[in-house]
Short mmCIF file of C-alpha atoms and ligand atoms in Angstrom, two decimals:
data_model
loop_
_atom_site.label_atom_id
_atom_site.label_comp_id
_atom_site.label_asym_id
_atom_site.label_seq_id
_atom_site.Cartn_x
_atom_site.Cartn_y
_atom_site.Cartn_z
CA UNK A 4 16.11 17.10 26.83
CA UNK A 5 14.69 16.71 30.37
CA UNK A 6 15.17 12.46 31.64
CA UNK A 7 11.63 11.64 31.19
CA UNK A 8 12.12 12.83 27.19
CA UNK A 9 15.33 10.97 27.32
CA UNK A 10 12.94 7.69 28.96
CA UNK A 11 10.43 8.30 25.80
CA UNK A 12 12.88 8.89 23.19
CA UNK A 13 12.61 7.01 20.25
CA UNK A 14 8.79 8.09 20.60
CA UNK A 15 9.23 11.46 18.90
CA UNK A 16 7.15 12.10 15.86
CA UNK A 17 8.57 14.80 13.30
CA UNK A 18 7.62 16.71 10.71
CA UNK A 19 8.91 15.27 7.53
CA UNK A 20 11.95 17.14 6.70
CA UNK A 21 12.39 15.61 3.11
CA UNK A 22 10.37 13.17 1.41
CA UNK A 23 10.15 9.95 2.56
CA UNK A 24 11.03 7.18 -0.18
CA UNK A 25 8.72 4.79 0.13
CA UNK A 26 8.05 2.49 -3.19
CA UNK A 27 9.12 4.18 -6.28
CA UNK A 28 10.64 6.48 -3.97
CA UNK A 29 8.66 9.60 -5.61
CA UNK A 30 5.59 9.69 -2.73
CA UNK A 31 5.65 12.63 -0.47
CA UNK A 32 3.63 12.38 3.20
CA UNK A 33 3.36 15.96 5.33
CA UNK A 34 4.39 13.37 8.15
CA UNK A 35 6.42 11.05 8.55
CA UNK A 36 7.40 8.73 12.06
CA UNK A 37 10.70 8.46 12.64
CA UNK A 38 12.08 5.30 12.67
CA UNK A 39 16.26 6.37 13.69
CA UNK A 40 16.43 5.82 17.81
CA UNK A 41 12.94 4.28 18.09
CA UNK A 42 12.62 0.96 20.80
CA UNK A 43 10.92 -1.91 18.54
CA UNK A 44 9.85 -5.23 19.59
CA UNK A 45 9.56 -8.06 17.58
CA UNK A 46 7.78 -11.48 18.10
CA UNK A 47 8.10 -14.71 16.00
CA UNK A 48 11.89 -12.70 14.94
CA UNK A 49 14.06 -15.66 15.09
CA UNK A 50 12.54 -16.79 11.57
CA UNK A 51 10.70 -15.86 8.22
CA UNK A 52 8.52 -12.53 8.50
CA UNK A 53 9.38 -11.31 12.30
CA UNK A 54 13.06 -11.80 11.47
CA UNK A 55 13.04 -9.80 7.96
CA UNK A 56 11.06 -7.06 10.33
CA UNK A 57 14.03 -6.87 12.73
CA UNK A 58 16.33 -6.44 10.25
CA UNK A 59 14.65 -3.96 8.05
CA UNK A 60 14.25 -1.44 11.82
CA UNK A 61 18.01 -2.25 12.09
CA UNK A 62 18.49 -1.07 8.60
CA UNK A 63 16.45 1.62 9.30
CA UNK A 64 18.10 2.78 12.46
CA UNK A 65 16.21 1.99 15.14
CA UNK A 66 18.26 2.19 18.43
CA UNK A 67 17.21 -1.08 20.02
CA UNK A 68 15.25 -3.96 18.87
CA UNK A 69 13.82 -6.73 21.31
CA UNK A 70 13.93 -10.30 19.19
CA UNK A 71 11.17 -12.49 20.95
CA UNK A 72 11.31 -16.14 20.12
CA UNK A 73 10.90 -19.56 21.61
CA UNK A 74 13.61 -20.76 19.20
CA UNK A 75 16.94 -19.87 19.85
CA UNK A 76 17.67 -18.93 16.04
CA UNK A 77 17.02 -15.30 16.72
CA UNK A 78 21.02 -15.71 18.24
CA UNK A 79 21.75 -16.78 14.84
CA UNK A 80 19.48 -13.93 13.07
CA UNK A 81 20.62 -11.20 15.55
CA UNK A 82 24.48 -12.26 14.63
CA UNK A 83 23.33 -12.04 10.92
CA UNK A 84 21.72 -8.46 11.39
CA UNK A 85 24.57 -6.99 13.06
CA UNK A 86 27.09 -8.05 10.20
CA UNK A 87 25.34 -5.41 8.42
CA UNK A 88 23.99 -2.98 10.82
CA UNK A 89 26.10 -2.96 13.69
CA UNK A 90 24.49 0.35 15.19
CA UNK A 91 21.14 -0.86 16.84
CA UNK A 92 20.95 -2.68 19.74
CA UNK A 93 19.64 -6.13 19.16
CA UNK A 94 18.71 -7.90 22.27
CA UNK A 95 17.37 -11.37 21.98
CA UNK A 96 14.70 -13.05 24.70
CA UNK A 97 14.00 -16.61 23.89
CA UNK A 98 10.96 -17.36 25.72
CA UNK A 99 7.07 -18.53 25.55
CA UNK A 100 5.17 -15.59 24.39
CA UNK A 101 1.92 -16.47 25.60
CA UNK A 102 3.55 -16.75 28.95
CA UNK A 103 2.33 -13.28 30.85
CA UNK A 104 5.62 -13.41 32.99
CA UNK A 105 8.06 -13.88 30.30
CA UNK A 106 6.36 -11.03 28.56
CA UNK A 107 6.59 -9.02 31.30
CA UNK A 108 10.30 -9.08 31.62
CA UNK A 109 10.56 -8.42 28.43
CA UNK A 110 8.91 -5.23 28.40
CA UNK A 111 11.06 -4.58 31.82
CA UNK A 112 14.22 -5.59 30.70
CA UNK A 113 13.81 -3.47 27.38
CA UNK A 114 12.47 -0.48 29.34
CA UNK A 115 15.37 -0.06 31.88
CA UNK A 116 17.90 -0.58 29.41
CA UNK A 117 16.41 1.68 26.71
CA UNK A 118 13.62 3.31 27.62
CA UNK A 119 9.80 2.66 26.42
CA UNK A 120 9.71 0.37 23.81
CA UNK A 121 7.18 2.54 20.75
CA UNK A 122 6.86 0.12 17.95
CA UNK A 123 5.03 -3.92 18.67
CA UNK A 124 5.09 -6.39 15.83
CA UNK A 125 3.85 -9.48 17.37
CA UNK A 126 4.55 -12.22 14.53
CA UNK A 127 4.98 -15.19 16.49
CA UNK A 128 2.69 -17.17 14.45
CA UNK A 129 1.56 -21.03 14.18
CA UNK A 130 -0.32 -23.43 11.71
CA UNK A 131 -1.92 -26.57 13.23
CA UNK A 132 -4.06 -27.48 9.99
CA UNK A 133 -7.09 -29.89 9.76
CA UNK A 134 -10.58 -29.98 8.64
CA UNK A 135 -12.94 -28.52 10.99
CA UNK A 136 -15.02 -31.78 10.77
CA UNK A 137 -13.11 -35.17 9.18
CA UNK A 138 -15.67 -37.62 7.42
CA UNK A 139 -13.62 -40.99 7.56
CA UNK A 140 -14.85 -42.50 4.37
CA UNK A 141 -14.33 -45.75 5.38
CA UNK A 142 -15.68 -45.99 9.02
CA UNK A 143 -18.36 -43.04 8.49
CA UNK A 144 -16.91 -41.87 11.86
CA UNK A 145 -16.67 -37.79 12.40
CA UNK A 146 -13.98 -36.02 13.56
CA UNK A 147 -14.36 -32.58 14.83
CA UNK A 148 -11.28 -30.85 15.01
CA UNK A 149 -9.95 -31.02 18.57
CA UNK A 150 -10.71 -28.18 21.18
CA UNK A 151 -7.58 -28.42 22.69
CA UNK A 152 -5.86 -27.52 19.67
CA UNK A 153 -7.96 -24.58 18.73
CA UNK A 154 -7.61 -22.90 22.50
CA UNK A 155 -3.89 -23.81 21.50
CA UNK A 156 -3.43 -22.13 18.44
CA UNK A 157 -5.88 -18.96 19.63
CA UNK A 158 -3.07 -18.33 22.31
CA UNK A 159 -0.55 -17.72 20.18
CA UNK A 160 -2.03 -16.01 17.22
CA UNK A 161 -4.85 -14.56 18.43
CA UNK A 162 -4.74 -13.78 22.21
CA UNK A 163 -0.71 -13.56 22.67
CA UNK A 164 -0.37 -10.69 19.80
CA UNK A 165 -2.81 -8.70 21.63
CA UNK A 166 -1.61 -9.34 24.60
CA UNK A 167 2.14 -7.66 23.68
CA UNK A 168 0.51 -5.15 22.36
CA UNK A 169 -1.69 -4.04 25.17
CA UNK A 170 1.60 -4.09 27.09
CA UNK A 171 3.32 -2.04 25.32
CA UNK A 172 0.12 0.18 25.13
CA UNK A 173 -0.41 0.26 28.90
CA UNK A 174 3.52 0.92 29.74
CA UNK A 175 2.81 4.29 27.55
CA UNK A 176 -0.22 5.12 29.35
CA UNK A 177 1.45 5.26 32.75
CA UNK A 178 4.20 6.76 31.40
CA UNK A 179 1.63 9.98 29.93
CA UNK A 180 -0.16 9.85 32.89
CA UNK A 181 3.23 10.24 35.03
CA UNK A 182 3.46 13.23 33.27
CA UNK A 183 0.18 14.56 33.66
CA UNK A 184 -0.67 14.21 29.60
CA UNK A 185 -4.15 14.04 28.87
CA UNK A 186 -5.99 12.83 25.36
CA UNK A 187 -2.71 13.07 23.44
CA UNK A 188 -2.69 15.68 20.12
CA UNK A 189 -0.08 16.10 17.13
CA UNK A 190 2.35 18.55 18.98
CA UNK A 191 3.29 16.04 21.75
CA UNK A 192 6.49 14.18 20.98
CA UNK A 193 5.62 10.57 21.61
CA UNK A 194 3.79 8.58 19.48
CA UNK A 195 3.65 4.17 19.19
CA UNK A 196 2.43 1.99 16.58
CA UNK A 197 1.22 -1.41 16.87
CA UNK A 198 1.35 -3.74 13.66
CA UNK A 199 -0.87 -7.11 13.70
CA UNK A 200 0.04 -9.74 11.61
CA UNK A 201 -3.44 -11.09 9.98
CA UNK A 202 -3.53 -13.44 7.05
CA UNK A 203 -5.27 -13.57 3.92
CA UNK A 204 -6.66 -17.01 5.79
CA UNK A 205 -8.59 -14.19 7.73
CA UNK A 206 -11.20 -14.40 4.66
CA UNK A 207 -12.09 -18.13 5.46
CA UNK A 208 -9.47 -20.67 3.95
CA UNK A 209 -10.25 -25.07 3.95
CA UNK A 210 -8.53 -26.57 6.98
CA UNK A 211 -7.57 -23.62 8.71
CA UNK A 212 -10.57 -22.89 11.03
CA UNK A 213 -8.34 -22.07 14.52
CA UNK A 214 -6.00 -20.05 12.43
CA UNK A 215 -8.46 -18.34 10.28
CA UNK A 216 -10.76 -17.36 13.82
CA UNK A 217 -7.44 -16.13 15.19
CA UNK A 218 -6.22 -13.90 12.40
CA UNK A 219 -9.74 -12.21 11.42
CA UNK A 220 -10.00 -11.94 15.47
CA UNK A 221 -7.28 -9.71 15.17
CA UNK A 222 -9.01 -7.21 13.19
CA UNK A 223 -11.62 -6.90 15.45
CA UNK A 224 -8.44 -6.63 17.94
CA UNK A 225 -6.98 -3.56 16.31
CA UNK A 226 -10.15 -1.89 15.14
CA UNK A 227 -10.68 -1.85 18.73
CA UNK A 228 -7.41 -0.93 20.22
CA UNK A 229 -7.41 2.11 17.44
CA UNK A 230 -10.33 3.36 19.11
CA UNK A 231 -8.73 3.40 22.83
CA UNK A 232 -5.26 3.67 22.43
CA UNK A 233 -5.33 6.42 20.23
CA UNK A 234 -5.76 8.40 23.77
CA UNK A 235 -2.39 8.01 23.73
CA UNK A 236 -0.80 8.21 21.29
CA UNK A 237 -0.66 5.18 19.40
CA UNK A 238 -1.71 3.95 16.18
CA UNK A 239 -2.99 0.14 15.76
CA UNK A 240 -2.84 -1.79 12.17
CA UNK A 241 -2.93 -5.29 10.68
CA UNK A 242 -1.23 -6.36 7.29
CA UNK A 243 -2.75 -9.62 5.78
CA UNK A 244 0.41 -11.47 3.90
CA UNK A 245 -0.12 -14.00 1.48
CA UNK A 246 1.94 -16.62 0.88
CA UNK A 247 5.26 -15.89 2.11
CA UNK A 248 8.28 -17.74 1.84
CA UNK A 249 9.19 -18.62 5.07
CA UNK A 250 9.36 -22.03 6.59
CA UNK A 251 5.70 -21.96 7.82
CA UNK A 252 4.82 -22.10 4.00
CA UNK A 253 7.42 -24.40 2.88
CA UNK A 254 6.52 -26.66 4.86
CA UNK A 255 3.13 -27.24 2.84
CA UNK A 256 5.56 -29.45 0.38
CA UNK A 257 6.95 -27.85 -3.08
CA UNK A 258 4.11 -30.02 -4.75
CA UNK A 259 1.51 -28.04 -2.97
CA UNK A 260 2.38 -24.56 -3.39
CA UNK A 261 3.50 -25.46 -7.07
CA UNK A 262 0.03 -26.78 -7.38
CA UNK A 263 -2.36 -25.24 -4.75
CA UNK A 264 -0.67 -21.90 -4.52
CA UNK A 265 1.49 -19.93 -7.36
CA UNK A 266 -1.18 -20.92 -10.51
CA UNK A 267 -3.46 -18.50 -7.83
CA UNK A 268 -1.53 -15.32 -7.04
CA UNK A 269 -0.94 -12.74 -9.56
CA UNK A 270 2.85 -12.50 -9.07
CA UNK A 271 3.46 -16.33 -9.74
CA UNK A 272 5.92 -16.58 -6.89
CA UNK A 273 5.82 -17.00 -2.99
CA UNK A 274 6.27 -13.10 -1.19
CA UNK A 275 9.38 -12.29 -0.11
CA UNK A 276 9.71 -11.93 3.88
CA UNK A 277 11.52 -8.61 2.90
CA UNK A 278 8.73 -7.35 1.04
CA UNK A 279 6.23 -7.96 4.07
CA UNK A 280 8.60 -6.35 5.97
CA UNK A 281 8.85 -3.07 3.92
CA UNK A 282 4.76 -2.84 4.12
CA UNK A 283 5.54 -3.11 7.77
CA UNK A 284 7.47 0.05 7.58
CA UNK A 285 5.54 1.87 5.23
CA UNK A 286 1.99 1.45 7.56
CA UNK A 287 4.40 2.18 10.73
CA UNK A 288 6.13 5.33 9.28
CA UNK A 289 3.23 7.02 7.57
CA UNK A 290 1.56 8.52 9.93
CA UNK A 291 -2.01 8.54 8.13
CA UNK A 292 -2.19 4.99 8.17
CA UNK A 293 -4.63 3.20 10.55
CA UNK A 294 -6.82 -0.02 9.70
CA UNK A 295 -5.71 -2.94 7.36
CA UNK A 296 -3.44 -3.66 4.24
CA UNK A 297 -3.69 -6.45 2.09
CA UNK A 298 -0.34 -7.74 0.91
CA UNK A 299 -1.00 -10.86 -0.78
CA UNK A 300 0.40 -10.86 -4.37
CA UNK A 301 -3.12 -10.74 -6.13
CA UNK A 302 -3.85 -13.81 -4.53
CA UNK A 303 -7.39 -14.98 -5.80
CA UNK A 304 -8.10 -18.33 -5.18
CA UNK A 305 -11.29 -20.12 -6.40
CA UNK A 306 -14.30 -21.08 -4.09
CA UNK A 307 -14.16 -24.71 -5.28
P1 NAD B 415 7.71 -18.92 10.71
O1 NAD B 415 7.25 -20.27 11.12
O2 NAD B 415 8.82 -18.79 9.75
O3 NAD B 415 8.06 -18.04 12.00
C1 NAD B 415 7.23 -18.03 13.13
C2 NAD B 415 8.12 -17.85 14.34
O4 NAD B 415 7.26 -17.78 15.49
C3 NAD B 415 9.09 -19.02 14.57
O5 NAD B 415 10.40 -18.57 14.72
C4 NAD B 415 8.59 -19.67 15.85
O6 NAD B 415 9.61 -20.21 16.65
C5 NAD B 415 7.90 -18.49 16.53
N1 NAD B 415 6.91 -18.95 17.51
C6 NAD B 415 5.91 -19.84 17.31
N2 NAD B 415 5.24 -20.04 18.46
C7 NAD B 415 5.85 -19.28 19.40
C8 NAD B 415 5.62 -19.08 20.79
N3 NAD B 415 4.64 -19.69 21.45
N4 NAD B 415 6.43 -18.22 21.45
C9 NAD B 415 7.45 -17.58 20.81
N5 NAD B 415 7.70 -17.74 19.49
C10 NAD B 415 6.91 -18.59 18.80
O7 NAD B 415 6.41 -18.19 10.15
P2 NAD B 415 6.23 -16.85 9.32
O8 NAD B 415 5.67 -17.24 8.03
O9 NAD B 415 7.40 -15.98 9.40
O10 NAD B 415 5.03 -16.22 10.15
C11 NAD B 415 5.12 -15.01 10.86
C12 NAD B 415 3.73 -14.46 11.04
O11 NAD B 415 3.18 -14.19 9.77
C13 NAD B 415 2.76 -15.46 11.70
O12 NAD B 415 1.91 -14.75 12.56
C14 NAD B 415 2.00 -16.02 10.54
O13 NAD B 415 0.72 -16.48 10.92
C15 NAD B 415 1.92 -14.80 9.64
N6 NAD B 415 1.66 -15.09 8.25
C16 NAD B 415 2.52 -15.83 7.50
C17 NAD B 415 2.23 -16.05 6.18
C18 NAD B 415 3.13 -16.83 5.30
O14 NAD B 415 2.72 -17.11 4.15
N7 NAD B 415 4.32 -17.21 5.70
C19 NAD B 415 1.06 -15.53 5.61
C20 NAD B 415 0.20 -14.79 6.41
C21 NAD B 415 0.52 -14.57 7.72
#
């Protein structure tokens, strides 16, 4: 292996040698993306969805994982991850992530200690709920739901996401293009996925109208950054959860998702972070998959 494969490893994409279990464990794929000795980085990790992520690549074998959070739980989640998988590298960043400079040390930090990082699941995610425009019964006053907090919550779902992943996109093109690589094909052995988190609030959902615009942004995001990063090398996806239990959803109240929530979705529970995190895998590891999954437990909520 010459050093700049040893820089890229963990970018190698390989023929399947066996089937790869995926669901009942009976699917076969002609291709299938390693996930042993890849460089992941996870956003939003020290809680709910972007912490069952880091823990499923761990599980899977990933060498290193970056564990991006501005709450210093992802100490406490790392510590719980390595009880159990004590062969990746977890390395935590606590940080802003719609701050450009943290980000960029990040992706610094992660390179020269491991090499490029292949794999971006920005999850880092926030609510800030209202109605776009409040009627106040009583005063017949209208409230329009404040700009400040829409430009606040855009950052972070909707412009910060991309943001990682264009870095992690653009550290790969210079690296190709220090090598002289051109439009990249199948028989090169580097490949990188990027894995948006949308929402089934993407579709339009009461109260939501920052969050909503940010998550069905990002499928205009990835259809786009398909289209141009697939020059090298990478694949771009989003995967709309519904109702998850994390504490983003719990802290709706019990009443409301007993209410509001469960009599809607097919499965008659809240989603399992786990289980977002193994469609995570599946869309990262089979290599056919581009564009969006739905992972919403048959959630079907009326228009009233
Ligand atoms: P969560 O609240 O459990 O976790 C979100 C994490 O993001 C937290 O640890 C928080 O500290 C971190 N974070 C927030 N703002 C940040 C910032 N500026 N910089 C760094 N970290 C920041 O929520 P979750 O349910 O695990 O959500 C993860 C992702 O999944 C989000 O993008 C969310 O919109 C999306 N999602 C969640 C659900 C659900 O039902 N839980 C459904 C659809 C989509």
């Amino acid at each position: 292996m010459t050093s700049s494969e040893e820089f890229a490893r963990g970018i190698k994409e390989v023929p399947a040698q066996q089937p790869i279990a995926v669901g009942t464990g009976k699917e076969r794929h002609d291709m299938q993306v390693e996930m042993r000795d890849r460089i992941a980085l996870v956003t939003g990790a020290g809680s709910g969805i972007g912490g069952a992520v880091a823990n499923e690549f761990a599980r899977r074998g990933a060498r290193a994982v970056a564990l991006v959070d501005l709450s210093d739980r992802i100490g406490a989640v790392a510590d719980q991850i390595r009880r159990t998988h004590a062969k990746t590298v977890l390395e935590c960043f606590q940080g802003d992530v719609t701050n450009a400079g943290f980000r960029k040390e990040v992706f610094d930090a992660m390179t020269s200690r491991h090499g490029l990082i292949s794999v971006c699941i920005p999850a880092a995610g926030i609510t800030r709920d209202s109605l776009a425009v409040k009627v106040d019964r009583t005063s017949g006053k209208v409230e329009i739901y404040p700009v400040e907090l829409f430009r606040f919550v855009t950052e972070v779902d909707l412009v910060a996401p991309i943001y990682w992943s264009l870095e992690m996109v653009a550290r790969i093109a210079e690296w190709r293009y220090s090598q002289n690589l051109k439009k990249w094909t199948p028989d090169e052995p580097i490949s990188g996925v990027v894995i948006f988190i949308g929402s089934v609030s993407s579709q339009g959902n009461k109260g939501q109208i920052a969050y909503a615009a940010s998550k069905a942004g990002l499928e205009g995001a990835a259809a786009t950054l398909t289209k141009e990063a697939m020059y090298h090398g990478i694949r771009c996806g989003v995967i709309h959860p519904g109702f998850t239990d994390t504490p983003m959803v719990r802290a709706l109240g019990e009443e409301y998702i007993q209410k509001h929530i469960l009599p809607e979705t097919q499965l008659g529970r809240l989603i399992r972070p786990e289980e977002i995190a193994d469609a995570i895998m599946f869309m990262i590891s089979n290599s056919a998959i581009s564009g969006e999954l739905w992972a919403d437990a048959g959630w079907h909520p009326s228009a009233a």
